């Protein structure tokens, strides 16, 4: 039973990642991550 739940959640997670990539969210996430890193270092 646990294996089925894990595989279901894994499939859902991969589907959401694929959907986000399809919508073009990769650039948004990457830009926000870069800004956060630069703010922590103190460059930006």
Short mmCIF file of C-alpha atoms in Angstrom, two decimals:
data_model
loop_
_atom_site.label_atom_id
_atom_site.label_comp_id
_atom_site.label_asym_id
_atom_site.label_seq_id
_atom_site.Cartn_x
_atom_site.Cartn_y
_atom_site.Cartn_z
CA UNK A 1 0.00 0.00 0.00
CA UNK A 2 2.81 2.44 0.86
CA UNK A 3 4.48 1.77 -2.48
CA UNK A 4 1.30 2.65 -4.38
CA UNK A 5 0.92 5.91 -2.43
CA UNK A 6 4.57 6.81 -3.03
CA UNK A 7 4.30 6.10 -6.75
CA UNK A 8 1.08 8.14 -6.96
CA UNK A 9 2.66 11.12 -5.19
CA UNK A 10 5.80 10.80 -7.33
CA UNK A 11 3.67 10.82 -10.49
CA UNK A 12 1.71 13.85 -9.28
CA UNK A 13 4.96 15.69 -8.46
CA UNK A 14 6.48 14.98 -11.86
CA UNK A 15 3.23 16.09 -13.50
CA UNK A 16 3.26 19.41 -11.64
CA UNK A 17 6.91 19.98 -12.56
CA UNK A 18 6.10 19.28 -16.20
CA UNK A 19 3.10 21.60 -16.08
CA UNK A 20 5.22 24.39 -14.60
CA UNK A 21 7.83 23.92 -17.30
CA UNK A 22 5.09 24.01 -19.94
CA UNK A 23 3.83 27.34 -18.55
CA UNK A 24 7.32 28.85 -18.60
CA UNK A 25 7.72 29.13 -14.84
CA UNK A 26 11.35 27.99 -14.99
CA UNK A 27 12.61 31.48 -15.84
CA UNK A 28 10.55 33.04 -13.06
CA UNK A 29 11.83 30.63 -10.43
CA UNK A 30 15.43 30.95 -11.61
CA UNK A 31 15.25 34.76 -11.59
CA UNK A 32 13.83 34.82 -8.07
CA UNK A 33 16.46 32.35 -6.85
CA UNK A 34 19.27 34.46 -8.31
CA UNK A 35 17.88 37.62 -6.71
CA UNK A 36 17.59 35.95 -3.31
CA UNK A 37 21.16 34.62 -3.51
CA UNK A 38 22.55 38.01 -4.55
CA UNK A 39 20.70 39.73 -1.70
CA UNK A 40 22.08 37.25 0.84
CA UNK A 41 25.64 37.79 -0.39
CA UNK A 42 25.08 41.53 -0.42
CA UNK A 43 25.92 42.19 -4.06
CA UNK A 44 22.45 43.14 -5.31
#
